[in-house]
PDB file of C-alpha atoms in Angstrom:
ATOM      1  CA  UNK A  28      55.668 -14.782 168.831  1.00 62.00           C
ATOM      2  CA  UNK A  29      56.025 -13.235 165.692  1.00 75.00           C
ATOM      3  CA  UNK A  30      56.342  -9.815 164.044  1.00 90.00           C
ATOM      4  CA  UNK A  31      53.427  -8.090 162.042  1.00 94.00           C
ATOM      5  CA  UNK A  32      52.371  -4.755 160.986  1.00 95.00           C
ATOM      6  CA  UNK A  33      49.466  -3.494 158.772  1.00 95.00           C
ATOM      7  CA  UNK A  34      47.941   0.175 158.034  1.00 95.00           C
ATOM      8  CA  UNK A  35      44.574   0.427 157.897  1.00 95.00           C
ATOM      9  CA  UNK A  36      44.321   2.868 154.846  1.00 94.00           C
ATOM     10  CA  UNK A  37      41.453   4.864 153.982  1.00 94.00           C
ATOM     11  CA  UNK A  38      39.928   2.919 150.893  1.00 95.00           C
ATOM     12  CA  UNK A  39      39.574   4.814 147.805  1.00 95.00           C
ATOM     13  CA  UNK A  40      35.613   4.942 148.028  1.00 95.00           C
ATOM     14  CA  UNK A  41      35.655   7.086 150.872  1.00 94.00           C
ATOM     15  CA  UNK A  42      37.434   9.420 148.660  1.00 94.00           C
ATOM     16  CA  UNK A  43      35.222   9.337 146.043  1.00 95.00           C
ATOM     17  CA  UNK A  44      32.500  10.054 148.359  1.00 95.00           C
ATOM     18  CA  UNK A  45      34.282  12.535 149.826  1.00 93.00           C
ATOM     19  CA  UNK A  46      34.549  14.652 146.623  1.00 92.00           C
ATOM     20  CA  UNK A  47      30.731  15.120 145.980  1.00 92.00           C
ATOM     21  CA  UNK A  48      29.954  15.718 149.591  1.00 91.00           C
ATOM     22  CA  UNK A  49      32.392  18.484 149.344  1.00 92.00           C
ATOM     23  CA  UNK A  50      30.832  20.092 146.181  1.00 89.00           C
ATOM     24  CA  UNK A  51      27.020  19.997 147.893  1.00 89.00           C
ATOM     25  CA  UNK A  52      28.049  21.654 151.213  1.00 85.00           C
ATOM     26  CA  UNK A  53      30.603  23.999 149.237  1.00 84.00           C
ATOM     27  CA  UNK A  54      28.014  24.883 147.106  1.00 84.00           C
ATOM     28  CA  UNK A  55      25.787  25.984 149.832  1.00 84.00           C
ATOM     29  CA  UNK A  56      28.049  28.882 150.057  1.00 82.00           C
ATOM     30  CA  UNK A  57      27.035  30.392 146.365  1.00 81.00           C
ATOM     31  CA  UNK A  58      23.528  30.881 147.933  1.00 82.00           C
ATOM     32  CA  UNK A  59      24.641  33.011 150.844  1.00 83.00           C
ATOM     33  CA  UNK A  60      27.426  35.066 149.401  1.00 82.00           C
ATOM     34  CA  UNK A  61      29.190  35.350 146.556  1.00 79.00           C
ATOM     35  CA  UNK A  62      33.076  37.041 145.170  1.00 84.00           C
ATOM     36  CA  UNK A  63      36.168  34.695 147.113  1.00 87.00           C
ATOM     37  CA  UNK A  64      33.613  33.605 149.809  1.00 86.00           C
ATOM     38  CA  UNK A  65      32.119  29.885 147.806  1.00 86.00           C
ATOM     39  CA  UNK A  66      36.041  29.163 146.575  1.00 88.00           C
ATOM     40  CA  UNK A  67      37.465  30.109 150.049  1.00 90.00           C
ATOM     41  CA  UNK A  68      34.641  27.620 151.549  1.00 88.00           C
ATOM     42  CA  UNK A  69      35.055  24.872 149.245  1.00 91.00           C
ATOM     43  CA  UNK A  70      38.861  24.719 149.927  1.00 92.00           C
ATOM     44  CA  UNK A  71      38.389  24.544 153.538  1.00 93.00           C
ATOM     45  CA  UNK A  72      36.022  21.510 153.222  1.00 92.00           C
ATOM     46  CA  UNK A  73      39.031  19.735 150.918  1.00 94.00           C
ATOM     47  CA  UNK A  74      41.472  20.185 153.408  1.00 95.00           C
ATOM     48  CA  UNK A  75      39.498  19.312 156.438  1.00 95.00           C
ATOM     49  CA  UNK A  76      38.079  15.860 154.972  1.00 94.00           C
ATOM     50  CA  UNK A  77      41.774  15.194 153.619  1.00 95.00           C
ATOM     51  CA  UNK A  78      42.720  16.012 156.829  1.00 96.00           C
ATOM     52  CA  UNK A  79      40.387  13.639 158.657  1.00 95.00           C
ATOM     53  CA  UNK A  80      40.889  10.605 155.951  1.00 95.00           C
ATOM     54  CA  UNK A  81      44.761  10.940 156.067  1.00 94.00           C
ATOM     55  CA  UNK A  82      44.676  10.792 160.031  1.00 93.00           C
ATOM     56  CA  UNK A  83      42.130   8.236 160.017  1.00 91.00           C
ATOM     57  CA  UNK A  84      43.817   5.687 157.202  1.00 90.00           C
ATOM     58  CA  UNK A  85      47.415   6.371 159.251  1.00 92.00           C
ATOM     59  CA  UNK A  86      45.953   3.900 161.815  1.00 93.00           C
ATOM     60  CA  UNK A  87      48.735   1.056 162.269  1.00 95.00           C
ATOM     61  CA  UNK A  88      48.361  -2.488 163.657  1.00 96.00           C
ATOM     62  CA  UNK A  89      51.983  -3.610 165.039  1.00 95.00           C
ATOM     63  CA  UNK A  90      52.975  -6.653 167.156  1.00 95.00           C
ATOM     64  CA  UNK A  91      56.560  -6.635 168.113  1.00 93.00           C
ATOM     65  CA  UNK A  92      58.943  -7.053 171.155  1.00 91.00           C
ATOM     66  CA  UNK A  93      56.130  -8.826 172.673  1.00 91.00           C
ATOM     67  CA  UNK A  94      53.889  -5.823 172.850  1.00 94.00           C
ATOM     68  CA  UNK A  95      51.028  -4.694 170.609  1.00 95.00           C
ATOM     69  CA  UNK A  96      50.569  -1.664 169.496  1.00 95.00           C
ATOM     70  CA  UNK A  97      46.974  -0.315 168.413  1.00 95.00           C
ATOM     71  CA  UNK A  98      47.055   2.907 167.148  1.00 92.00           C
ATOM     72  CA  UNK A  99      48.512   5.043 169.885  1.00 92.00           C
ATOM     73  CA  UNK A 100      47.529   2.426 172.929  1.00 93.00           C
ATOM     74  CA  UNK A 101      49.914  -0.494 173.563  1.00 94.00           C
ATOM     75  CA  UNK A 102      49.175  -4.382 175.419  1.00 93.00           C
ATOM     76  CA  UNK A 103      52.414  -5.932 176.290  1.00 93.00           C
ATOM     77  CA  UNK A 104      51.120  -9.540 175.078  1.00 91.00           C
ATOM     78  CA  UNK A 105      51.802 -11.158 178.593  1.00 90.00           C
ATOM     79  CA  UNK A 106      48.491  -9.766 179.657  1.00 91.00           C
ATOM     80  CA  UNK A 107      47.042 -10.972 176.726  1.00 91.00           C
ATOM     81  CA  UNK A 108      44.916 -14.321 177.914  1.00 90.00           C
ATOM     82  CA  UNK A 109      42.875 -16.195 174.718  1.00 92.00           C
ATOM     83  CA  UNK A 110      43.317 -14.704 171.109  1.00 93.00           C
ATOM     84  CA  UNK A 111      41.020 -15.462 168.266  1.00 93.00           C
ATOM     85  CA  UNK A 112      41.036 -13.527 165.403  1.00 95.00           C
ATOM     86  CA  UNK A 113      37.168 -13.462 164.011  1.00 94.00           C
ATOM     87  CA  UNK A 114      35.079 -13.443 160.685  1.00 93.00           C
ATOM     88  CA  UNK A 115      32.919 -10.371 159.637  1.00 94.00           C
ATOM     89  CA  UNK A 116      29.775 -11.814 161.458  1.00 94.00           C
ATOM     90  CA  UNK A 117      31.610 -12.202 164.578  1.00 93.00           C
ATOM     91  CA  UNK A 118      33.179  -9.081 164.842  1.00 93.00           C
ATOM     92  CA  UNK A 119      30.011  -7.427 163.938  1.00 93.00           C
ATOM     93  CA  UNK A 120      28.784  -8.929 167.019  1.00 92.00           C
ATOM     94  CA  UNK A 121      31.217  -7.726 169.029  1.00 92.00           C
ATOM     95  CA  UNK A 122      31.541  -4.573 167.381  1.00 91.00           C
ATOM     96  CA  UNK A 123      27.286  -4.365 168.247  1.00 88.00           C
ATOM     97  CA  UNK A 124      25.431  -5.968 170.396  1.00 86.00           C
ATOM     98  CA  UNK A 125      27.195  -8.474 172.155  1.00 88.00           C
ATOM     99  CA  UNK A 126      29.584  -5.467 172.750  1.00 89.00           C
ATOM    100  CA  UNK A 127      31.008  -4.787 176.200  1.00 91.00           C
ATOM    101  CA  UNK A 128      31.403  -1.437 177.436  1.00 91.00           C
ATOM    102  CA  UNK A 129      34.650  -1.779 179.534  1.00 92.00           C
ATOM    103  CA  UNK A 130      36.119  -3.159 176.272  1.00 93.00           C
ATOM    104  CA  UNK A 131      39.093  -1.668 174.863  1.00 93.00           C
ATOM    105  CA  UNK A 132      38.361  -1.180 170.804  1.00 94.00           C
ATOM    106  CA  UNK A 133      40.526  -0.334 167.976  1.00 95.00           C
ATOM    107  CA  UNK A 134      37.937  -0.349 164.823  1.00 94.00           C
ATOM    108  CA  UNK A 135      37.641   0.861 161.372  1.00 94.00           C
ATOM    109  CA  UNK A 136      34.205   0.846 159.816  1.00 92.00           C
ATOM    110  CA  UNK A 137      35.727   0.168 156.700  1.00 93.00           C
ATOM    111  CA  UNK A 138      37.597  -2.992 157.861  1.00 94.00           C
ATOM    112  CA  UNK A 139      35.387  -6.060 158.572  1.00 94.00           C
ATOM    113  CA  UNK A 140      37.410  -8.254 160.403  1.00 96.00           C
ATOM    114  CA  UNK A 141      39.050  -8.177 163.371  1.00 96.00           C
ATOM    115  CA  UNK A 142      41.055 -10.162 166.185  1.00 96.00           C
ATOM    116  CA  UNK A 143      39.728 -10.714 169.873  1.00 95.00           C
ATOM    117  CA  UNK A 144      41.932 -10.531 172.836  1.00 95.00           C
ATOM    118  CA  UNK A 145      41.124 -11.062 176.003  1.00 93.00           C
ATOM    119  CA  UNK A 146      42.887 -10.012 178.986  1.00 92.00           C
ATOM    120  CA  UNK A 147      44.662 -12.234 181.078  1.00 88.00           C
ATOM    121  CA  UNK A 148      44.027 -10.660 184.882  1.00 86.00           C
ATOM    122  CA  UNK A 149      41.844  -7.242 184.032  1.00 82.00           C
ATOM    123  CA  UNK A 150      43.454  -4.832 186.353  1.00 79.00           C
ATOM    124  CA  UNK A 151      41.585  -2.163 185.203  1.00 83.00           C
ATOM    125  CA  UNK A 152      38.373  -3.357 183.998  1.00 86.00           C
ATOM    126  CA  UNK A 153      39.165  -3.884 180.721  1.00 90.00           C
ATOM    127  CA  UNK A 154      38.032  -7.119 179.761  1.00 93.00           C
ATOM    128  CA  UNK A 155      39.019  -7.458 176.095  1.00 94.00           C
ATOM    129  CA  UNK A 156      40.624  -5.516 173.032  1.00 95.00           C
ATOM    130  CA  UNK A 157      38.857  -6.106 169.533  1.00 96.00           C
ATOM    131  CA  UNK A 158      41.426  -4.701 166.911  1.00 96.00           C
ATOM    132  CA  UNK A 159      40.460  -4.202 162.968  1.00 96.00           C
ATOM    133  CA  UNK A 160      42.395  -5.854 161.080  1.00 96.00           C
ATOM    134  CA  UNK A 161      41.868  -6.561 157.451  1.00 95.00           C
ATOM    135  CA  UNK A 162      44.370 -10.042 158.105  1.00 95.00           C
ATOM    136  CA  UNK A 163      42.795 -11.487 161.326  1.00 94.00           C
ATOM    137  CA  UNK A 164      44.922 -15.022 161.306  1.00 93.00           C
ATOM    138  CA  UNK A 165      48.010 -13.416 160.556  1.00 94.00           C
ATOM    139  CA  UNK A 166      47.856 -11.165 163.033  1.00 94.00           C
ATOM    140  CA  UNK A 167      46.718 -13.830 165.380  1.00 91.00           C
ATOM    141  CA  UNK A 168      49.623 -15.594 164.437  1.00 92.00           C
ATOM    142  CA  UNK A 169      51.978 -12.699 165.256  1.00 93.00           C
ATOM    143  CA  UNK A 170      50.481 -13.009 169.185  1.00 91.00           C
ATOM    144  CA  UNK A 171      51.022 -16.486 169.574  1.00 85.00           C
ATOM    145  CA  UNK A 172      47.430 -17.969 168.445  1.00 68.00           C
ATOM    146  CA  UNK A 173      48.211 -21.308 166.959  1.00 50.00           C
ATOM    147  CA  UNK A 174      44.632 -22.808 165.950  1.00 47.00           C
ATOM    148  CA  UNK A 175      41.069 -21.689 163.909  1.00 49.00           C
ATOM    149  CA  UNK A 176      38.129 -21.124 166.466  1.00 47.00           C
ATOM    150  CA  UNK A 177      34.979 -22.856 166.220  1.00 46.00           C
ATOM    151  CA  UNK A 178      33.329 -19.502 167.496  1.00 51.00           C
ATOM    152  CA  UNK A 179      34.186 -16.377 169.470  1.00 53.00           C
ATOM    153  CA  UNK A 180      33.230 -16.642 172.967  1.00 58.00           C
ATOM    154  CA  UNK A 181      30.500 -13.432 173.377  1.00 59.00           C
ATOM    155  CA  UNK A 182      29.694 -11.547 176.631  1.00 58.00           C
ATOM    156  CA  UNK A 183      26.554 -12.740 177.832  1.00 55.00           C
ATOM    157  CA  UNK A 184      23.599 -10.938 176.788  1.00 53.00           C
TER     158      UNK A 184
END
């Protein structure tokens, strides 16, 4: 087992979309009132979606004294049974319709990829974890996955 850690930054687009989305909703405020009201809105809108992209893209990724850590949620990799880490069509299953329920997810829209883990003995009715990562092998590496799938095995329909 290895050691790996990634952040799962914002990208910049988001920002950039951020900016004009501000400006239309801020702007909404010039037709109901007018004097500090619009500026006063406008800067609350900044610093709420700054807010919200800053917590979102501080999302970390770690494997490391045998345990990995998703976010705020930990799996000591003992429980961890098969690992795969998976292309962008078979995460988007997994993310979608071939989803379970009971599963334990870690995902970023903006990252693609991800890494499948299944539980060894589900205790709690977890079955899996599916973690975004923009590095699936790597991090698959880091758990102690040693070969390329052929495919992702998929709940049943």
């Amino acid at each position: 087992m290895g050691s790996y850690r990634e952040r799962l930054l914002v990208p910049v687009s988001y920002w950039l979309l951020a900016v004009p989305s501000i400006a239309f909703l801020g702007s909404e405020a010039w037709f109901i009132a007018g004097g500090i009201v619009p500026p006063l809105t406008l800067a609350i809108l900044a610093v709420i979606a700054a807010i919200f992209l800053i917590n979102w893209g501080n999302a970390t990724v770690e494997v490391a004294g045998g345990v990995l850590r998703a976010g705020r949620d930990t799996l000591p990799l003992s429980e961890a049974g098969e690992i795969l880490p998976l292309d962008e069509k078979q995460a988007a299953l997994l993310r979608g319709p071939r989803a379970d329920p009971a599963a334990h997810l870690f995902l970023r829209p903006y990252v693609k990829r991800a890494v499948y883990i299944a539980i060894a003995e589900p205790s709690d009715g977890v079955p899996y974890w599916l973690v975004s990562t923009r590095h699936p092998d790597r991090l698959g590496a880091a758990m102690g996955h040693t070969r390329e799938p052929k495919r992702a095995p998929l709940p049943a329909d």
